[in-house]
Each structure stands twice: as structure tokens, then as C-alpha cells.
Tab-separated table of C-alpha atoms and ligand atoms in Angstrom:
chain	number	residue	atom	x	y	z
A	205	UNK	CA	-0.922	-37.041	18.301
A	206	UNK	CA	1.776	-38.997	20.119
A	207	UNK	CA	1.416	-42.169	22.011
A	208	UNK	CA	3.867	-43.085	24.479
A	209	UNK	CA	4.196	-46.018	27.177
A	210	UNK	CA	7.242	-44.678	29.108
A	211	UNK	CA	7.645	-42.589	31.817
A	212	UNK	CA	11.053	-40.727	30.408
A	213	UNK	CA	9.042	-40.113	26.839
A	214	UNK	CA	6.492	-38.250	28.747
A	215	UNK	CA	8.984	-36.282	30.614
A	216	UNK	CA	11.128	-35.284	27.594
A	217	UNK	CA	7.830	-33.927	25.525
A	218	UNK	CA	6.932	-32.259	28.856
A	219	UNK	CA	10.166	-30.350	29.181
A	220	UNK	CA	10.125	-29.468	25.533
A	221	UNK	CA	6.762	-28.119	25.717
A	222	UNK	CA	7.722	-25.987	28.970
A	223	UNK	CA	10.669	-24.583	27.596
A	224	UNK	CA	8.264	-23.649	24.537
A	225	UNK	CA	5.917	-21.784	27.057
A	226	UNK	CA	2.883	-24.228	26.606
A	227	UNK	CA	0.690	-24.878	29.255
A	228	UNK	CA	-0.176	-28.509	29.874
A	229	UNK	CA	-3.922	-29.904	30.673
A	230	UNK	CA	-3.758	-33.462	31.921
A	231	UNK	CA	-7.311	-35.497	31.948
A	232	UNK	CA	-6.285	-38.988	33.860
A	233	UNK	CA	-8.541	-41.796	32.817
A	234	UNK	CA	-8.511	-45.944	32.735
A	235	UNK	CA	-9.650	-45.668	29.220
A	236	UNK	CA	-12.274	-47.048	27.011
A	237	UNK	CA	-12.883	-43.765	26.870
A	238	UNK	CA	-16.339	-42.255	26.268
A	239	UNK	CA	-18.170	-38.702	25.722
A	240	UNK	CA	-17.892	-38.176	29.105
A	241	UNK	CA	-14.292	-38.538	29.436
A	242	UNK	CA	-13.791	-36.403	25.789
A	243	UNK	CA	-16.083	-33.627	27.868
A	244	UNK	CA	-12.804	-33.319	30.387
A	245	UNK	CA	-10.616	-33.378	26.807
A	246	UNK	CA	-12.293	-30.403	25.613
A	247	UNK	CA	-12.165	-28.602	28.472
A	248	UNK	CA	-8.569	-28.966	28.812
A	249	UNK	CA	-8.509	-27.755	25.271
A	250	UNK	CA	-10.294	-25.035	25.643
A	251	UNK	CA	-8.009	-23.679	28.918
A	252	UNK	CA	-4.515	-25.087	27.959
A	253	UNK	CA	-1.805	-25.199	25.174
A	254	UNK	CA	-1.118	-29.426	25.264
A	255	UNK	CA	-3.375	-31.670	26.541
A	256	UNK	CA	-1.883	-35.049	27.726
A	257	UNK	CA	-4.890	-37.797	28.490
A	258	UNK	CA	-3.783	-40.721	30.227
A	259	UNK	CA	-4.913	-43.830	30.332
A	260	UNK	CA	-4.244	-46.674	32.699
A	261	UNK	CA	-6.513	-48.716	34.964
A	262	UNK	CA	-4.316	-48.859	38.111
A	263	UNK	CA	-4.662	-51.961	39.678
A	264	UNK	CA	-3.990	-50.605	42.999
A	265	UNK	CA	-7.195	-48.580	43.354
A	266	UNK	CA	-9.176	-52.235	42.952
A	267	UNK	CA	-10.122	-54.075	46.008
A	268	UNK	CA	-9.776	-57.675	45.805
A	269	UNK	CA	-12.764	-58.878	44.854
A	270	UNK	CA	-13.516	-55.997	42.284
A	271	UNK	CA	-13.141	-55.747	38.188
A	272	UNK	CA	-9.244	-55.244	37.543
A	273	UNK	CA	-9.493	-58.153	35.430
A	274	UNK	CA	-12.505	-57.992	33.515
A	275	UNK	CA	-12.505	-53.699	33.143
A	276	UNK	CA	-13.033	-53.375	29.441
A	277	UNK	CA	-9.865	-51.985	27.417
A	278	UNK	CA	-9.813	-50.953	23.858
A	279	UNK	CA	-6.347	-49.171	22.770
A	280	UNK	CA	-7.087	-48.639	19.302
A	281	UNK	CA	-10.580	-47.124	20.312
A	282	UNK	CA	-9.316	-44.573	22.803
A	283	UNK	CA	-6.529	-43.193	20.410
A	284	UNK	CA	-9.577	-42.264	17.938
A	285	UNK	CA	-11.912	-40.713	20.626
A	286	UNK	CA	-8.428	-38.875	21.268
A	287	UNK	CA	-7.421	-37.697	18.429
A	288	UNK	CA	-10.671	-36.748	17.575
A	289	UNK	CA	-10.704	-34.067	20.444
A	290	UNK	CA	-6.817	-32.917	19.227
A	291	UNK	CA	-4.999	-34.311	22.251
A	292	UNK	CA	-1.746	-34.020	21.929
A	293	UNK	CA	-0.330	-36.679	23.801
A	294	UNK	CA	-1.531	-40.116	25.093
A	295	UNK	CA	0.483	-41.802	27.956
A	296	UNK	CA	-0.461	-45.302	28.117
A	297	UNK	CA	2.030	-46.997	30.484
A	298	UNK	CA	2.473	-50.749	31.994
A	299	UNK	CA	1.908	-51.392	35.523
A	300	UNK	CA	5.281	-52.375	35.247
A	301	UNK	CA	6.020	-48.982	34.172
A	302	UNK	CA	3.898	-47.270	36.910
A	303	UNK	CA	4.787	-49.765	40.092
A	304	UNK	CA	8.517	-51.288	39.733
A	305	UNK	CA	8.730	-54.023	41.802
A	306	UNK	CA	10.316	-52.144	44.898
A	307	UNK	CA	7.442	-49.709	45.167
A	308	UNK	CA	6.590	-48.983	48.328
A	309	UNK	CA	5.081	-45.157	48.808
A	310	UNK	CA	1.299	-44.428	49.256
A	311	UNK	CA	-0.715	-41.050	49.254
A	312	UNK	CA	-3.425	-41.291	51.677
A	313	UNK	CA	-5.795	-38.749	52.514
A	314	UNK	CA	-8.197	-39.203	55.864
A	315	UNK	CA	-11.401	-38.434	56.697
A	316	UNK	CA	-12.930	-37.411	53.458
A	317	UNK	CA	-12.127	-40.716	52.234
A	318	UNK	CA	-14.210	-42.577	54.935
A	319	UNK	CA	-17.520	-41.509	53.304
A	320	UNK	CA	-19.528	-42.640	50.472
A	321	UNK	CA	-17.729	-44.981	48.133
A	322	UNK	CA	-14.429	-44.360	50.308
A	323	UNK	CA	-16.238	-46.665	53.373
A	324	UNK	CA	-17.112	-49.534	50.884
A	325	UNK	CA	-14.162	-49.512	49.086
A	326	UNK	CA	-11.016	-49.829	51.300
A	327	UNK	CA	-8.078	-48.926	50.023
A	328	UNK	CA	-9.792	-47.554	46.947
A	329	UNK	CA	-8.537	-43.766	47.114
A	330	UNK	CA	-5.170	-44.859	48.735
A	331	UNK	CA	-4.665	-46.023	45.571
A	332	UNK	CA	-6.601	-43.061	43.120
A	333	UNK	CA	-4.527	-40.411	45.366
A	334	UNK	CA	-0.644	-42.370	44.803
A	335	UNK	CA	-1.593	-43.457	41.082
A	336	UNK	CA	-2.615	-39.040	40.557
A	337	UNK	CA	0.165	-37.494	42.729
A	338	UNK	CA	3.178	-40.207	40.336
A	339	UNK	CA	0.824	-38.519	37.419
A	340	UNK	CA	0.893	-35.194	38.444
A	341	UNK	CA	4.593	-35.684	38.682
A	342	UNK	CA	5.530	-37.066	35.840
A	343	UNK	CA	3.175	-34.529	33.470
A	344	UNK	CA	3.618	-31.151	35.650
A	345	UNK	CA	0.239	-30.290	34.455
A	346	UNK	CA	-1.281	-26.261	34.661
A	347	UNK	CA	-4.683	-28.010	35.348
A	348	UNK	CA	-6.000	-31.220	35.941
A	349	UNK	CA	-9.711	-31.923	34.863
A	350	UNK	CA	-11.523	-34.642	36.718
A	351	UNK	CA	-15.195	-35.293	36.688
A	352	UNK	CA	-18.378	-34.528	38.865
A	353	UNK	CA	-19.650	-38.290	37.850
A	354	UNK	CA	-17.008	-39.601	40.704
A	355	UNK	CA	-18.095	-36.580	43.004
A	356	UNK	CA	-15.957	-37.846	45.965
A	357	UNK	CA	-12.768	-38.462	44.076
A	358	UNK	CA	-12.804	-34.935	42.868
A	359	UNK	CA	-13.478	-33.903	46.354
A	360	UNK	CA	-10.156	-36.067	47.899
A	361	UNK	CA	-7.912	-34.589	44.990
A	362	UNK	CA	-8.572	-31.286	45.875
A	363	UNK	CA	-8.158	-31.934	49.403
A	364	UNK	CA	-4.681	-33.403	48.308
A	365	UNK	CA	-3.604	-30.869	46.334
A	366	UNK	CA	-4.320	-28.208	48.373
A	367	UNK	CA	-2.532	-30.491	51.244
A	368	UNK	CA	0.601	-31.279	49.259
A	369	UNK	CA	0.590	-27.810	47.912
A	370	UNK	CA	0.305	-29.218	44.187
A	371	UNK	CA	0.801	-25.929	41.819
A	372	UNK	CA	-2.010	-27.646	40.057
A	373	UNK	CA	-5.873	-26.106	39.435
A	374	UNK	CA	-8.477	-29.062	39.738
A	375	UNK	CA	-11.130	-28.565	37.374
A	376	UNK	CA	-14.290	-30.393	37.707
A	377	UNK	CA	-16.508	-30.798	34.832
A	378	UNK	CA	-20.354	-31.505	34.712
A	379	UNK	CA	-21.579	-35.089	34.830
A	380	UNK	CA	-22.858	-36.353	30.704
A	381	UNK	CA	-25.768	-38.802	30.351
A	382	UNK	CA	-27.105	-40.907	28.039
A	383	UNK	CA	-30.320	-39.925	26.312
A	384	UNK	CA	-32.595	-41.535	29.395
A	385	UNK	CA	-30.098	-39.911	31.889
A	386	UNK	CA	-28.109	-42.838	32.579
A	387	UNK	CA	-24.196	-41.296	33.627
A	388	UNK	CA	-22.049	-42.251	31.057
A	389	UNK	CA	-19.729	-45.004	32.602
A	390	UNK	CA	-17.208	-47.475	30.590
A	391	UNK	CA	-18.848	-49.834	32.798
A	392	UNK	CA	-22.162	-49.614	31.619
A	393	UNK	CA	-20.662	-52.009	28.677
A	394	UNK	CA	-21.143	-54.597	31.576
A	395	UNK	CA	-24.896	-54.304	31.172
A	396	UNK	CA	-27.277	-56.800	29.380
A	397	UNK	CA	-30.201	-55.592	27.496
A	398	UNK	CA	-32.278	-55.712	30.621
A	399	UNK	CA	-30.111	-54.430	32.839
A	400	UNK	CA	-29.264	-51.443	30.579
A	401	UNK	CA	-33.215	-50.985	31.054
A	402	UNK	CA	-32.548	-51.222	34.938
A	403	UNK	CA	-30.279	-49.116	35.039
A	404	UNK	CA	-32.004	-45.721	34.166
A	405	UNK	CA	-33.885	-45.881	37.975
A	406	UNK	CA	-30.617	-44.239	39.781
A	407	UNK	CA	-31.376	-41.235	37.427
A	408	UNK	CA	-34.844	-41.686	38.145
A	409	UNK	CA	-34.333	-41.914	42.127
A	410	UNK	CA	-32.137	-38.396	41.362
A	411	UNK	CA	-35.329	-36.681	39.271
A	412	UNK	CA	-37.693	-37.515	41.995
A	413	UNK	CA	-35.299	-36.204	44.834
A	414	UNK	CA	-34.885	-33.274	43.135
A	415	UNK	CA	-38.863	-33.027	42.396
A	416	UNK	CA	-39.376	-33.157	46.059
A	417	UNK	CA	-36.831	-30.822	47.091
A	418	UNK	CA	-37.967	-27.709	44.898
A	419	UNK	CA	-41.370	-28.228	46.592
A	420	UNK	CA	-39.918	-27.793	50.035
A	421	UNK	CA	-38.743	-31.373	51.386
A	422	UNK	CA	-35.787	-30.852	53.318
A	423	UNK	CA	-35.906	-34.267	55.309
A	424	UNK	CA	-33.357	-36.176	54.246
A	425	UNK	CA	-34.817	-39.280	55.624
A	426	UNK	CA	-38.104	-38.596	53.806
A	427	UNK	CA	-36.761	-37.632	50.501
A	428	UNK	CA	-33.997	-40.937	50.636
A	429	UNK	CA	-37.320	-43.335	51.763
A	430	UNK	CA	-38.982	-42.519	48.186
A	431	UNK	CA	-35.566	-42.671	46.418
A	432	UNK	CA	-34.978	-46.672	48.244
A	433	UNK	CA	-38.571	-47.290	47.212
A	434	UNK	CA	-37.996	-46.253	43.576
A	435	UNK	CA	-34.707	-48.585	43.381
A	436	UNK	CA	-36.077	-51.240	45.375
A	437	UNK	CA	-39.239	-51.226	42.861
A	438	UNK	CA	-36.525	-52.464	40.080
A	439	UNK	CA	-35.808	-56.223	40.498
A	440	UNK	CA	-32.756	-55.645	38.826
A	441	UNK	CA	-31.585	-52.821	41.157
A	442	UNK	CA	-29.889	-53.553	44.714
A	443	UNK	CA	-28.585	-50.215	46.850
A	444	UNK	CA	-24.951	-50.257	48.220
A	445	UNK	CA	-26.034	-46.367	49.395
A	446	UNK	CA	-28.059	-43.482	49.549
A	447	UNK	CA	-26.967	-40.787	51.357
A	448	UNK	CA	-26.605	-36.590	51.506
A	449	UNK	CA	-23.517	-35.304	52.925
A	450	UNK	CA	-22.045	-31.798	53.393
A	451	UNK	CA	-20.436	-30.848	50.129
A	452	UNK	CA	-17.135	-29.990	51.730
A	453	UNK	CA	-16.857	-31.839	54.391
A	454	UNK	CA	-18.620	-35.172	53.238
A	455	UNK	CA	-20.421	-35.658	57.055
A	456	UNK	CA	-23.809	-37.051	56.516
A	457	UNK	CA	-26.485	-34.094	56.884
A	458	UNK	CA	-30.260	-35.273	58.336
A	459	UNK	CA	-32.049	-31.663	56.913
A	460	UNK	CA	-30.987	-30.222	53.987
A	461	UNK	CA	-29.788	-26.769	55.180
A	462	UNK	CA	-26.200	-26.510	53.709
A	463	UNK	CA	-24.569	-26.908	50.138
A	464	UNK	CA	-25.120	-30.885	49.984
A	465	UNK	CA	-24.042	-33.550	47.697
A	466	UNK	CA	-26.445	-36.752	47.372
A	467	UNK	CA	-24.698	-39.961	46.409
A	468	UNK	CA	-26.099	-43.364	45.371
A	469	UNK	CA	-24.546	-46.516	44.437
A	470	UNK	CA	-26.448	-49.308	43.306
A	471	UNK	CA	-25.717	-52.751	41.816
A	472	UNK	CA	-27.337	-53.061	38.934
A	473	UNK	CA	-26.880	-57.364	38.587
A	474	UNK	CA	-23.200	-57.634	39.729
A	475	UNK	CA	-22.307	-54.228	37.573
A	476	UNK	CA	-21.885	-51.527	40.206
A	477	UNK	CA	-23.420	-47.884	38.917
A	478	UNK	CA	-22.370	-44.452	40.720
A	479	UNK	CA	-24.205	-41.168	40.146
A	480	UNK	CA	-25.014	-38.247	41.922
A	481	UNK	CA	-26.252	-34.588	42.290
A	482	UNK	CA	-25.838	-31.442	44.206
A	483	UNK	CA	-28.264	-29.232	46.380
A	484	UNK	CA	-26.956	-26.057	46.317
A	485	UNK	CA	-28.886	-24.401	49.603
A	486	UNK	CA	-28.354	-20.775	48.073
A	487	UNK	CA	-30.536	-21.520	45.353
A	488	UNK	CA	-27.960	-20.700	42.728
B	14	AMP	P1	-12.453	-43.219	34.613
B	14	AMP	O1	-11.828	-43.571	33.306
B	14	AMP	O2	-13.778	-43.844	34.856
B	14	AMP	O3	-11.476	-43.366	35.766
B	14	AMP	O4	-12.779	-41.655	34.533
B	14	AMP	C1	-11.792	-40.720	34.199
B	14	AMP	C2	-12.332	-39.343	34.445
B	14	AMP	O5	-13.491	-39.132	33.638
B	14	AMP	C3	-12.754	-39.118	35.898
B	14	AMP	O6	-12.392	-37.804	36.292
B	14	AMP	C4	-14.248	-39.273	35.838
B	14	AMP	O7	-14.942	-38.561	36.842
B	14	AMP	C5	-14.550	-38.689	34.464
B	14	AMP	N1	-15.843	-39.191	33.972
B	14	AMP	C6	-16.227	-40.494	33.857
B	14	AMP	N2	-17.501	-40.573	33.436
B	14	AMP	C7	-17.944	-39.295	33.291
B	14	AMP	C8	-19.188	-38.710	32.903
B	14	AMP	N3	-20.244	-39.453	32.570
B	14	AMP	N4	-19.272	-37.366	32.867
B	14	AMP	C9	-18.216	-36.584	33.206
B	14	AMP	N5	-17.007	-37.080	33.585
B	14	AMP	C10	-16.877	-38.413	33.632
């Protein structure tokens, strides 16, 4: 496995592996990398020649008042959990690297992006949609594999890459929990004994919704009251948001009567925890 910090060393094992015939996975991460992110690595794996996992934590996706400073990085770690999985090639650059100091071009994709997470955190996919389009660049990837965890992020890529006409397929890959259904998050490393505790009642909140919508609820103000009551019940716990949207579009739906995608985020102490699930209205 090769790990490189420069753009040009990506580039040149890129064009030696296309003029081989390889195809190319890429699985962009900020590292401290966990089974969750070595679920996208074996997916690429599984679908692609090379598989190229990047890891960076891009300060421009950060709001101001948000973690860039304190988001936990481990180097040494990540090459393991990489290697382990037979990646091929780790790209690890500076911001330096990524953002000279005359940068100055952004990737911005509307009105998916004022939803959800996108509503709370200005700026945020501005940032996730210019740090994956320089990626995309500089590893011409096949695929891309992204995960359902950060459901609206995979939703805005695709919506860019189908806009920019990226030669690129998105795959998204299944959310992966801890033992008690907690979503497995490098920040959950934040948590304190009791708020690791805490933290299982956003899985809990999803169970119950779930529970109530294979018996026939299809209110979403009914089934998000219980889910707020569950959360609320947990000292620990405070709700940034609840909500059911439209899986395509991301419009908030009242009844649940079309392919849906419920999304919670909830503090858990300052740590803030994401999760979600689909309704699939067909049944399937
Ligand atoms: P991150 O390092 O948090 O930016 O995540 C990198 C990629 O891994 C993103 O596509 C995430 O959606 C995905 N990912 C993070 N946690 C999980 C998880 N628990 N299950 C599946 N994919 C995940």
C-alpha cells in the first residue's frame, strides 16, 4: 500500500494505473477511520481494480464554531484499518496541499442543500461539494462510494454529479452500527461513559418510528411527537431535528405517502450525532 501527501504523486499512480486498464474506486473520508468507513473500502474492492481512500478533514466544510480543531486524527491507525482492507493507495494531503493560498473556486449545489443538516450548517456542503469535485479530479475514479450514515451528502453528490456530468457512479453503502445500534461515527470518540449510554436513544427514536409505521401510522407529526418524547426522556439528549422529507427531493412530507427519508440530529452533551432511515412507500 502506498501513502502519498501530494497531489502530482496521486496523479502519476493514477495515470499508470489507467494506462494499465485498472479501474479506480475512490472512498473519501476525514479519517480515524472505522468499520463503517472499511464497509465503503470493501465495496470498492469488491467493484474496482485500485482503490484509493482518502483522508483529509477539510476545514472548509466546518462552520466556525464547529470541531475542525478538536476532530480526532490518528495517521498511523488509519494506514492499518487500510491496509487491512488491501487499499492500494492512501492520499493524505495538507490543507496547504488542497487550498493554495490563491484559492478562490466553490461548488455549490442549491436547494437540496437547504434541508436537514444543509439549513443548520451554512456553508457546510459548499465546502463537502468543492473539497469532492478537486477529489474527483485529481483521482478520476470509476466509482465513488459514500455512505447512507450522511444520507443528505450522498443525496447533494449525486445531484452534482449528475449536474456537472461527472463520468463517475456514486455508490451508497448501508449505514453499520454498533452492537446497541448506535451509527458508527469517529465522533462518537467524543463521548463519555454516560453519554456513550445516551447516545443509543437516536437508534431507539428510529426502532420506535419504524414500529409505528409497519402498524399503519402514516402521520408524520404523530410518529415524530413519540420520537421527541423518546429523546427528550434522555437528559443527556437535546434535538437539533426531526424531520421526514421526500427521498429525492428532500421537501418535508406531513403523511408518509412517498419514498421518504427520516433524519435526526441530536446533541448528545456538546457531541453532535446524525442518523437516519428510509421508508420505502412500495414496501420493498
Ligand atoms: P467521514 O470520514 O465521517 O467524512 O465519512 C467518510 C465516509 O464514510 C462518508 O461517505 C460517510 O457517509 C461514510 N460513513 C461514516 N460512518 C459510516 C457508517 N457508520 N456506516 C456507513 N458509512 C459511514
Amino acid at each position: 500500500m502506498n501513502v502519498v501527501s501530494t497531489i502530482k504523486e496521486v496523479q502519476a499512480q493514477v495515470k499508470a494505473w489507467r494506462q494499465a486498464g485498472y479501474s479506480i474506486g475512490l472512498v473519501p473520508t476525514m479519517g480515524y477511520l472505522h468499520e463503517g468507513h472499511q464497509s465503503l473500502m470493501a465495496a470498492a474492492k469488491k467493484d474496482n481494480q485500485k482503490v484509493i481512500v482518502t483522508i483529509f478533514v477539510n476545514p472548509i466544510q466546518f462552520g466556525p464554531s464547529e470541531d475542525l480543531a478538536s476532530y480526532p486524527r490518528d495517521l498511523n491507525r488509519d494506514k492499518i484499518a487500510c491496509e487491512q482492507m488491501g487499499v492500494d493507495l492512501i492520499f493524505c494531503p495538507t490543507v496547504n496541499e488542497m487550498y493554495d493560498a490563491n484559492f478562490n473556486s466553490y461548488v455549490d449545489v442549491n436547494d437540496l442543500t437547504d434541508a436537514l443538516c444543509g439549513k443548520r450548517r451554512p456553508g457546510h456542503f459548499k465546502g463537502v461539494c468543492t473539497v469532492v469535485t478537486k477529489l474527483f479530479n485529481i483521482t478520476q475514479p470509476d466509482r465513488a462510494y459514500f455512505g447512507q450514515k450522511d444520507a443528505q451528502q450522498l443525496a447533494v453528490i449525486k445531484r452534482m454529479v449528475n449536474d456537472l456530468n461527472f463520468d463517475i457512479e456514486i455508490v451508497g453503502c448501508p449505514i453499520v452500527r454498533e452492537a446497541d445500534g448506535l451509527a458508527k461515527s469517529s465522533r462518537n470518540s467524543y463521548l463519555s461513559e454516560s453519554e456513550r449510554s445516551a447516545s443509543v436513544c437516536l437508534y431507539q427514536a428510529i426502532e420506535r418510528a419504524k414500529a409505528m409505521i409497519k402498524q399503519g401510522e402514516k402521520s408524520v407529526t404523530i410518529i415524530t411527537k413519540v420520537m421527541h418524547e423518546l429523546i427528550t426522556n434522555q437528559p443527556l439528549a437535546k434535538i437539533d431535528y426531526i424531520e421526514f422529507v421526500d427521498l429525492t427531493s428532500l421537501k418535508s412530507v406531513d403523511m408518509l405517502e412517498q419514498d421518504s427519508l427520516c433524519a435526526l440530529a441530536v446533541y448528545i452533551g456538546k457531541t453532535r450525532l446524525i442518523d437516519n432511515f428510509i421508508y420505502q412507500h412500495s414496501g420493498r
